[in-house]
Structures are given as C-alpha cells and as structure tokens.
Amino acid sequence: MTTPRRKGRPKGFNTDPAQGTILALDRALDVLDLLARHGGLSLSAIARELDQSPATMHRVLATLHARDFVEPEAQDWHIGPAAFRIGSAFLRRTNVFERARPLMQDLMRATGETSNLGVERAGQVLFTGQVETHDPIRAFFPPGTVAPLHASGIGKALLSTFAPDRLDQLLADYDFAQFNDRTIGDAEALRAELEQITARGYAVDDEERTLGMRCIAAPIFDAHGDAVAGISVSGPVQRIPDSRLPALGQAVAQAAKAISHRIGAA
C-alpha cells in the first residue's frame, strides 16, 4: 500500500520565512549566474566573487556537477549541459526564436551584418539569439547576454512600445548607467528619443553602449499587439554610416513585421 502524496508545498519549504528563499539553492543559483557572466572561474575566484568560503563553494559546485549543471575544465568551472537544456526550454516557451531564426538568417544575408534577437526581462534586454555575419569584424551578443534598455537598439525599440503609465513607472527609479559620452543620460532625453523611434519605425544605438559599433532595431508583436521581442542588425560604424541607416532601418522593420506575422500578429 502506498502512502498518498501530500499536495502543496512540503513542510519546511521556506527555510527563511522572512525572505521566502532557500539559502543553499540561492547560493547555487548565484554560482550559475556568476559562471554564465564570466565564462569560467576557479574555485577561489568563485568564493571571492560571492564572498563565501571555498569549502562552501566546493560543496555547491560538487552538487551542481553531479547534475551536470557545471563542469570542470583545467582549473576552472564552466556552465554544463544541463543548464543549457533548461535554458533552452525558455526559448521553446517563447516560440519567437524558432519562428524568427530563418528571417534572422535572411536579414544577415541581405545586410551583411550580424542579426540579433532579444526580449525584455527584469528591466533589461536579454539576448536570446544571434546569426553572425561572416565578416571578421562584427558585433557579438551571445545568447544570455544582457544589456540596459536605454543603451541598446532592441531596448529602445521595446521601450518605444510601452504605454505611458508603464514607461512612467519604469523611469521613476531607472538607473541611466553611462558607458560613454554618447549614452542617453536622463528620462527627458530618452522620451525624446522614443518619440523619434515611433515616428520612423526603428531604433538606432549610435555607439551608445560601445564606441565604434552601431545597432538598428525594431519591435516584434504577438497576436495581442504586445511587443514580445526585438530584432536588430549590428556592426561597426565604418560599415554602417549615416547614409546607410534608412535602408537598414527599413530592412529590420520589415523583418520584424514578418516575424510578428509568423507568431500571429495582424
């Protein structure tokens, strides 16, 4: 006779009632996030970055390694295949990446520049896909990379679709991180830029994050008319001068419209 399974959360699910989190799990997720951002770190570096003891971090890594979430290489630890499998489930759920990739390839071939796909998550742009140009000098935003909304083409394209109250809420305490003297520095300047984006149908990151690189982006809409992602092309200013911006903007906007149609937009 089997014991009936209890429904709901197990007893003691929250070890910290004040925060509603599990400390050991929180530490493990911190490790995964750190390795995803740095590409590979030693045990001592992980412990130092997270302000934990090497012994504690060794236990976390051993647990994650047993489930293939991390793997050792030489003296460093890296993200493992299990993390990739779980991360890929996000792409399958959104459905945008699968529908967009053929058109991203077409866009790359038509423009000669790297094509990118990104979504808004937690007030940032999360890049979920890329089709790289064959040119040796190119922009590189691997899946999982994040960028601030105000300093990226896709970010500004998505912001241009926000309803006024949603934009007001976001900008109330927004951190305008400055990367160089071309980065938008305040809400007034950003609002003016968003009006221009709405009028012309595409956004331009004019060396605002990285000097020498430009990005042209447009939003992708779903069947409900909501902007769920953005597509862009990016490359060095030598290949994307001012004279080329209108043609690239039109190409990106057309690609965004085609992808929107594929995921059900009118």
XYZ file of C-alpha atoms in Angstrom:
266
model
C 0.000 0.000 0.000
C 1.449 3.353 -0.995
C 1.213 6.457 1.130
C -0.874 9.171 -0.535
C 1.255 12.074 -1.762
C 0.570 15.303 0.048
C -0.440 18.245 -2.049
C 1.024 21.703 -1.798
C 4.440 22.766 -0.564
C 6.450 20.379 1.613
C 6.771 21.204 5.277
C 9.747 23.477 5.837
C 9.801 24.576 2.184
C 10.932 28.073 3.207
C 13.962 27.901 5.445
C 13.930 31.698 5.764
C 10.327 32.810 6.299
C 11.345 36.472 6.182
C 12.603 36.182 2.627
C 10.809 33.087 1.397
C 14.041 31.647 -0.051
C 16.182 28.550 0.445
C 19.719 29.633 1.256
C 21.550 26.689 -0.323
C 19.503 26.974 -3.517
C 20.085 30.705 -3.599
C 23.846 30.146 -3.389
C 23.738 27.569 -6.184
C 21.851 29.971 -8.428
C 24.389 32.688 -7.601
C 27.136 30.355 -8.818
C 25.314 29.605 -12.077
C 24.673 33.286 -12.686
C 28.326 34.135 -11.990
C 29.666 31.447 -14.339
C 27.221 32.469 -17.055
C 28.543 36.041 -16.906
C 32.253 35.209 -16.717
C 32.517 32.079 -18.844
C 34.735 30.162 -16.426
C 36.245 30.739 -12.978
C 38.385 28.897 -10.461
C 37.031 27.777 -7.102
C 38.940 30.524 -5.291
C 37.640 33.171 -7.719
C 34.039 31.989 -7.274
C 34.388 32.094 -3.490
C 35.926 35.565 -3.641
C 33.318 36.980 -6.030
C 30.410 35.640 -3.953
C 32.049 36.377 -0.592
C 31.769 32.750 0.527
C 34.262 30.245 1.885
C 35.972 27.908 -0.611
C 34.602 24.928 1.342
C 31.016 26.138 0.936
C 31.507 26.829 -2.764
C 33.142 23.432 -3.278
C 30.025 21.711 -1.890
C 27.771 23.800 -4.142
C 29.906 23.044 -7.198
C 30.041 19.333 -6.382
C 26.244 19.229 -6.153
C 25.800 21.111 -9.418
C 28.449 18.954 -11.116
C 26.626 15.771 -10.096
C 23.591 17.049 -12.022
C 25.663 18.345 -14.999
C 24.831 21.992 -14.325
C 28.541 22.835 -14.130
C 31.658 21.072 -15.331
C 35.382 21.462 -14.606
C 37.932 22.245 -17.288
C 41.590 22.572 -16.304
C 41.474 24.706 -13.124
C 38.182 26.452 -13.905
C 34.472 25.714 -13.602
C 32.080 26.309 -16.506
C 28.349 26.099 -17.220
C 27.361 22.497 -18.014
C 24.951 20.882 -20.480
C 22.047 20.615 -18.030
C 21.972 24.395 -17.665
C 21.795 24.687 -21.448
C 18.917 22.205 -21.655
C 16.897 24.085 -19.061
C 17.724 27.450 -20.609
C 16.597 26.151 -23.989
C 13.167 25.474 -22.518
C 12.742 29.238 -22.185
C 13.313 29.662 -25.915
C 10.833 26.898 -26.679
C 8.253 28.526 -24.450
C 8.531 31.936 -26.073
C 8.268 30.372 -29.559
C 9.691 33.595 -31.020
C 13.230 32.319 -31.522
C 12.164 29.277 -33.562
C 9.941 31.412 -35.783
C 12.468 34.216 -36.086
C 15.650 32.348 -36.932
C 15.030 31.834 -40.690
C 14.227 35.535 -41.061
C 17.274 36.466 -38.975
C 19.389 34.461 -41.427
C 17.749 36.257 -44.354
C 18.361 39.609 -42.678
C 22.027 38.820 -42.096
C 22.494 37.805 -45.733
C 20.635 40.863 -47.039
C 22.507 43.377 -44.888
C 25.839 41.654 -44.379
C 25.604 42.431 -40.655
C 25.015 40.331 -37.545
C 21.344 39.824 -36.685
C 20.219 39.678 -33.053
C 17.054 38.736 -31.194
C 16.250 39.922 -27.679
C 13.436 40.179 -25.137
C 12.808 42.433 -22.156
C 13.361 40.768 -18.810
C 13.580 42.479 -15.417
C 14.235 45.895 -16.897
C 16.993 44.748 -19.234
C 17.394 43.302 -22.711
C 18.098 39.575 -22.680
C 19.634 38.430 -25.962
C 18.159 35.073 -26.951
C 19.578 34.503 -30.414
C 22.138 35.668 -32.949
C 23.082 34.994 -36.551
C 26.625 36.235 -37.086
C 27.964 37.878 -40.200
C 30.880 36.189 -41.928
C 32.927 39.389 -41.697
C 35.769 39.052 -39.164
C 34.880 42.433 -37.604
C 31.451 42.033 -36.049
C 29.299 42.639 -33.003
C 28.921 39.738 -30.590
C 25.943 39.296 -28.244
C 25.821 35.583 -27.348
C 22.505 34.213 -26.031
C 22.195 35.009 -22.343
C 23.946 38.378 -22.621
C 22.041 41.273 -21.048
C 22.127 44.984 -21.839
C 20.395 48.044 -20.373
C 17.249 49.175 -22.135
C 18.382 52.772 -22.642
C 21.717 51.828 -24.258
C 20.733 49.185 -26.799
C 18.842 49.241 -30.078
C 16.456 46.461 -29.092
C 15.942 48.011 -25.663
C 14.915 51.374 -27.088
C 12.742 49.717 -29.740
C 10.844 47.882 -26.994
C 10.611 50.979 -24.792
C 9.013 52.874 -27.693
C 6.026 50.491 -27.454
C 5.430 50.987 -23.708
C 2.140 52.569 -22.655
C 2.673 55.958 -20.937
C 1.893 54.676 -17.438
C 4.237 51.701 -17.849
C 7.017 53.970 -19.107
C 6.447 56.383 -16.217
C 6.699 53.534 -13.732
C 9.920 52.242 -15.277
C 11.582 55.657 -15.401
C 10.617 56.596 -11.841
C 13.740 54.933 -10.442
C 15.620 53.924 -13.599
C 19.415 53.744 -13.437
C 20.851 55.500 -16.501
C 24.224 53.752 -16.483
C 26.731 55.753 -18.534
C 29.091 53.877 -20.876
C 30.460 56.876 -22.766
C 29.504 60.452 -23.627
C 27.016 59.232 -26.270
C 24.879 57.247 -23.778
C 21.428 58.688 -23.034
C 21.664 60.137 -19.543
C 18.174 61.093 -18.359
C 14.467 60.447 -18.756
C 13.790 63.608 -20.776
C 16.379 62.708 -23.408
C 15.110 59.131 -23.551
C 11.497 60.221 -24.037
C 12.554 62.461 -26.926
C 14.450 59.554 -28.492
C 11.451 57.239 -28.126
C 9.251 59.722 -29.989
C 11.693 59.664 -32.909
C 11.737 55.857 -32.890
C 7.947 55.709 -33.035
C 7.896 58.178 -35.917
C 10.448 56.392 -38.118
C 9.671 52.775 -37.134
C 13.114 51.669 -35.927
C 15.644 52.428 -33.198
C 19.343 53.224 -33.508
C 22.023 52.528 -30.910
C 24.548 55.100 -32.141
C 27.687 53.950 -30.287
C 25.794 54.460 -27.023
C 26.996 51.239 -25.414
C 30.204 50.540 -27.339
C 32.154 53.180 -29.232
C 32.616 52.210 -32.857
C 29.512 49.985 -33.014
C 26.005 50.753 -34.246
C 22.768 48.785 -33.962
C 19.422 49.204 -35.736
C 16.373 47.514 -34.184
C 12.593 47.139 -34.413
C 9.970 45.542 -32.134
C 8.189 42.240 -32.758
C 4.484 41.993 -31.836
C 2.321 38.997 -30.941
C -1.322 38.261 -31.732
C -2.453 40.570 -28.910
C -0.477 43.505 -30.240
C 2.071 43.324 -27.428
C 5.777 43.810 -28.169
C 7.314 40.499 -27.101
C 10.803 40.781 -28.617
C 13.035 42.875 -30.802
C 15.258 42.156 -33.782
C 18.323 44.102 -34.829
C 21.400 44.235 -37.006
C 24.675 45.474 -35.568
C 28.128 46.256 -36.882
C 30.988 48.762 -36.926
C 30.314 52.381 -37.857
C 32.643 52.010 -40.837
C 30.098 49.655 -42.421
C 27.037 51.448 -41.019
C 27.458 55.154 -41.874
C 24.598 57.658 -41.588
C 23.758 57.232 -45.265
C 23.014 53.532 -44.738
C 20.723 53.896 -41.716
C 17.395 54.387 -43.578
C 17.876 51.292 -45.746
C 18.945 49.158 -42.808
C 16.091 50.525 -40.713
C 13.598 49.551 -43.395
C 15.109 46.057 -43.715
C 14.976 45.479 -39.956
C 11.434 46.840 -39.682
C 10.299 44.531 -42.495
C 11.924 41.539 -40.796
C 10.211 42.442 -37.512
C 6.878 42.698 -39.322
C 7.378 39.291 -40.974
C 8.263 37.636 -37.661
C 5.260 39.300 -35.994
C 3.056 37.803 -38.701
C 4.557 34.359 -38.087
C 3.640 34.453 -34.401
C 0.089 35.613 -35.039
C 0.130 39.401 -35.278
C -2.405 41.002 -37.581
